mmCIF file of C-alpha atoms in Angstrom:
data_model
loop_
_atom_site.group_PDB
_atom_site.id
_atom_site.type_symbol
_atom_site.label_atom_id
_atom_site.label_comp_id
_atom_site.label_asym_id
_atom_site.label_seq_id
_atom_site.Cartn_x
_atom_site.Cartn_y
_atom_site.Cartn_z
ATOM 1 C CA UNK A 7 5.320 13.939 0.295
ATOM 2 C CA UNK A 8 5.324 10.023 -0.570
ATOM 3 C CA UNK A 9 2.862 8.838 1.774
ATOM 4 C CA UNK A 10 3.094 4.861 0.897
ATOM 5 C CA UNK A 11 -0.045 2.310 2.789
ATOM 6 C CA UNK A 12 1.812 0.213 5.709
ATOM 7 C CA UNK A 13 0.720 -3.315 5.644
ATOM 8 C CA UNK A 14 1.865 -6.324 8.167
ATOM 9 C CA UNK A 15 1.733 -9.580 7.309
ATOM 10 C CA UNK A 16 2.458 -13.121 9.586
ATOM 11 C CA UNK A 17 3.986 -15.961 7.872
ATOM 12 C CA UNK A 18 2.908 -18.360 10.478
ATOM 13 C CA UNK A 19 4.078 -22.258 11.427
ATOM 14 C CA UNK A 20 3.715 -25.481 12.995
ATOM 15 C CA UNK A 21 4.331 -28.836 12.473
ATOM 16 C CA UNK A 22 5.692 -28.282 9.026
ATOM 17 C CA UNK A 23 2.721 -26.775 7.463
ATOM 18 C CA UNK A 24 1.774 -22.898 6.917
ATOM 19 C CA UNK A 25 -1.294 -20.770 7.587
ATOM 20 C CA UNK A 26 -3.317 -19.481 4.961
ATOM 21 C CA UNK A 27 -5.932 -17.515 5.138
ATOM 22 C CA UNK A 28 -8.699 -17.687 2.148
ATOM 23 C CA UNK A 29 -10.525 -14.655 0.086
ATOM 24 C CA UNK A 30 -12.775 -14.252 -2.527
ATOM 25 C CA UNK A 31 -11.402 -11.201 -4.762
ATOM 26 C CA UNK A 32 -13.495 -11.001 -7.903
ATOM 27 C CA UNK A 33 -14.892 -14.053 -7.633
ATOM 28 C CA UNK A 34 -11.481 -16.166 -7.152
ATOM 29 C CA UNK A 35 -10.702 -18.055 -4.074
ATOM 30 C CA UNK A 36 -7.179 -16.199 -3.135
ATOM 31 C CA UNK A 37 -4.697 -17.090 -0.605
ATOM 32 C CA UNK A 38 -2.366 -14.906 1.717
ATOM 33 C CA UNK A 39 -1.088 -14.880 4.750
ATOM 34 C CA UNK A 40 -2.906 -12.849 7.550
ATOM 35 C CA UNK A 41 -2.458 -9.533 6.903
ATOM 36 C CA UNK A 42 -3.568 -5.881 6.945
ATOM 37 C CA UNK A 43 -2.856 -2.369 6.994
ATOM 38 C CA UNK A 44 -1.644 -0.619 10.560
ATOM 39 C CA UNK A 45 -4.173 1.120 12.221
ATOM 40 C CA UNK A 46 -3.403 4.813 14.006
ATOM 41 C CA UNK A 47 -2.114 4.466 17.757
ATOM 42 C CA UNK A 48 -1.147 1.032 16.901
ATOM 43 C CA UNK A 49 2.489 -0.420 16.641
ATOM 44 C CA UNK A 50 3.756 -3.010 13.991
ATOM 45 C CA UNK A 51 3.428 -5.630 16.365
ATOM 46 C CA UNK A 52 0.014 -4.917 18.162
ATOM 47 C CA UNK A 53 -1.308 -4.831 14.281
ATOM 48 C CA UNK A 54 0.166 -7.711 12.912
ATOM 49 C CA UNK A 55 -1.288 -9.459 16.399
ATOM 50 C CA UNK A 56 -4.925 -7.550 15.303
ATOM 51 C CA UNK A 57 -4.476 -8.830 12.307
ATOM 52 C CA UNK A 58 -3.963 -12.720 13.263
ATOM 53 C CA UNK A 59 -6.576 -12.508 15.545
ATOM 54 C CA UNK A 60 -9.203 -10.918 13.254
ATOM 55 C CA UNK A 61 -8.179 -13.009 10.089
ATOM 56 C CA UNK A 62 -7.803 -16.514 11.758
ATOM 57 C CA UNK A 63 -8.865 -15.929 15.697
ATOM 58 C CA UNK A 64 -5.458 -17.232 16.710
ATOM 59 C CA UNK A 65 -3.857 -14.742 19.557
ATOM 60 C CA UNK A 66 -0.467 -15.148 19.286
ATOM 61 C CA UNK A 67 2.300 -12.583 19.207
ATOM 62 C CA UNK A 68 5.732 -12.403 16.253
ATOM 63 C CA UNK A 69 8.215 -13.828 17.452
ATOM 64 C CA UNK A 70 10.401 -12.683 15.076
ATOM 65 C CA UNK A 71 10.852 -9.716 12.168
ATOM 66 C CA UNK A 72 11.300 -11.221 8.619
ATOM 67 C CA UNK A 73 11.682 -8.604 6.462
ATOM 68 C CA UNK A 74 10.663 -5.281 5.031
ATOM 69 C CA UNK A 75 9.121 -5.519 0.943
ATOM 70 C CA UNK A 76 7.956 -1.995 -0.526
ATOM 71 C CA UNK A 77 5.781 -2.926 -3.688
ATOM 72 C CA UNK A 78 3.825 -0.886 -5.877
ATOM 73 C CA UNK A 79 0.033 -2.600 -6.644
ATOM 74 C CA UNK A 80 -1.564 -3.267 -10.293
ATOM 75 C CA UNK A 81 -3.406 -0.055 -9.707
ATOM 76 C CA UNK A 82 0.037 2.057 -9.080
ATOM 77 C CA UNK A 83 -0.744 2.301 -4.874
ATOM 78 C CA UNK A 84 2.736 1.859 -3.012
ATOM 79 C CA UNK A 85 3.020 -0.037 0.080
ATOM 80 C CA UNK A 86 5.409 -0.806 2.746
ATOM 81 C CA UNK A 87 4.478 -4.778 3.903
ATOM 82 C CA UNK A 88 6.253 -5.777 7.441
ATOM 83 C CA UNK A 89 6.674 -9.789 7.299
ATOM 84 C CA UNK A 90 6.764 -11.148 10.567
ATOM 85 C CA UNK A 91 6.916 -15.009 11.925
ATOM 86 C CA UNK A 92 4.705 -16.421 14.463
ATOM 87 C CA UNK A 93 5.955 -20.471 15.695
ATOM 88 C CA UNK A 94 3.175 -22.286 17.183
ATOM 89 C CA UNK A 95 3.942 -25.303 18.953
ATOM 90 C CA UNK A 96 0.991 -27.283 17.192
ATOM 91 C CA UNK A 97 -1.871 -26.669 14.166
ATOM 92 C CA UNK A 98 -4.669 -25.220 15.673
ATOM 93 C CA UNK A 99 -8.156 -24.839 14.681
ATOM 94 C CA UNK A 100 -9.271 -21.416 13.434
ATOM 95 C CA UNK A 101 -12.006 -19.306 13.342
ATOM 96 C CA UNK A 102 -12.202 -16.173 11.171
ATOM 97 C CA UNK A 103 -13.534 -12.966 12.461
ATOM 98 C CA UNK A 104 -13.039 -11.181 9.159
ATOM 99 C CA UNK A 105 -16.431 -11.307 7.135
ATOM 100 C CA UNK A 106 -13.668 -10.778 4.369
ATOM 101 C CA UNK A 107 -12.198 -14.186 4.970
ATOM 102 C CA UNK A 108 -13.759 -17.692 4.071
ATOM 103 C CA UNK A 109 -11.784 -19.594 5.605
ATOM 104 C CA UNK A 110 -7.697 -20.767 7.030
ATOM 105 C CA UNK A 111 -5.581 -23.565 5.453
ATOM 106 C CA UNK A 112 -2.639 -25.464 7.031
ATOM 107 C CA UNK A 113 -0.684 -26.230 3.611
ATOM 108 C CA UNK A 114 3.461 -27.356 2.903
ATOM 109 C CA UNK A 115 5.764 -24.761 1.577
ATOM 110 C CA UNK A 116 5.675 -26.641 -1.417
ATOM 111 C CA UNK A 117 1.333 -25.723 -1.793
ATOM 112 C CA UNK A 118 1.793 -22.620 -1.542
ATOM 113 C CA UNK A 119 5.399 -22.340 -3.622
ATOM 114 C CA UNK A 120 3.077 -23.802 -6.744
ATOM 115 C CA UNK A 121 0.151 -22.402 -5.825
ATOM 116 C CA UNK A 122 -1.826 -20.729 -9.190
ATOM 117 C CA UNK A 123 -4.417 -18.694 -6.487
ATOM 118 C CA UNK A 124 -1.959 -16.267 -4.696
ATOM 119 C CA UNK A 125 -3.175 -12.793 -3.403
ATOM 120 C CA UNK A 126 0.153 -11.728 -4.524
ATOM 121 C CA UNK A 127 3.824 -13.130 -5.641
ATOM 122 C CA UNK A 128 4.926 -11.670 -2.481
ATOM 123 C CA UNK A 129 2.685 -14.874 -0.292
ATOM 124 C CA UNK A 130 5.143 -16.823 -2.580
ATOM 125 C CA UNK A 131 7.963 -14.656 -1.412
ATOM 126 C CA UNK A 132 7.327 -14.574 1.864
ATOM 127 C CA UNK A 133 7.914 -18.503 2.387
ATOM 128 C CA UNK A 134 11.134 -18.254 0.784
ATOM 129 C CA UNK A 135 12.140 -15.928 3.074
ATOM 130 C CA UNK A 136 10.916 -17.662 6.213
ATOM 131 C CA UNK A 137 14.052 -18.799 7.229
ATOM 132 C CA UNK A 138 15.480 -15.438 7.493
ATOM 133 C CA UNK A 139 14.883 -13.498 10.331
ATOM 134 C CA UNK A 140 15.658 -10.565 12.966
ATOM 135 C CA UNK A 141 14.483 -10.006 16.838
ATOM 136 C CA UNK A 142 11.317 -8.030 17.056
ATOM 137 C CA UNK A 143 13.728 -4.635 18.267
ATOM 138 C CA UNK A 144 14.518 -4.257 14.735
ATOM 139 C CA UNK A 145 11.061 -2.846 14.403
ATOM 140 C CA UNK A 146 10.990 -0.965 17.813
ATOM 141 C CA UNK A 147 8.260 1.520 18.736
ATOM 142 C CA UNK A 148 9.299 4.597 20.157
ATOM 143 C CA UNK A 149 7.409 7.891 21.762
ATOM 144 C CA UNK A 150 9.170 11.160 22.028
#
């Protein structure tokens, strides 16, 4: 059975400029979004929330359902990444709770479009697609 790693991600916004969140990988400062793999128990939602909150201390909820990608990793693993979008009204200060993350960015589109220190062509991809969009039902949870 093709048991794939489910990721969520949160392109998130305000006043123009986008959240990044900062990593050292091999001794390279890389950028993403905040993002991370769903825990058991947990639906896509209450993980990409986690997720915010752990990476950049922000508690905010997705207000909308971007898109599904399903990529395959240098090293062959296969993942399912769910892209949501989380508006905030203004840019707030942030405050990591990730030992794994040095630090959040507010950067343009355009910083991140040209960016040479991505965690992955899909932080790239993920912009472009930032305009798309579908309520958060399209992702419902559901116990039977």
């Amino acid at each position: 059975m093709f048991k794939p790693h489910v990721t969520v991600a949160c392109v998130v916004h305000a006043e123009g400029k986008f959240l990044v969140v900062e990593e050292t990988i091999n001794g390279k400062a890389l950028w993403n979004q905040p993002a991370g793999h769903l825990e058991a128990d947990e639906t896509l939602v209450q993980a990409a929330e986690r997720e915010l909150w752990e990476e950049t201390g922000i508690r905010a909820t997705p207000q909308h359902f971007i898109r599904l990608h399903q990529w395959i990793a240098p090293d062959n693993t296969p993942f399912l990444r769910f892209l949501f979008v989380i508006e905030l009204d203004k840019m707030c200060a942030t405050e990591p709770h990730d030992s794994d993350i040095d630090r959040c960015l507010w950067v343009s589109a355009d910083e991140i479009l040209q960016a040479k220190n991505l965690r992955s062509a899909l932080v790239a991809e993920s912009i472009r697609c930032y305009h798309g969009g579908s309520p958060l039902s399209a992702v419902a949870a559901w116990r039977i």
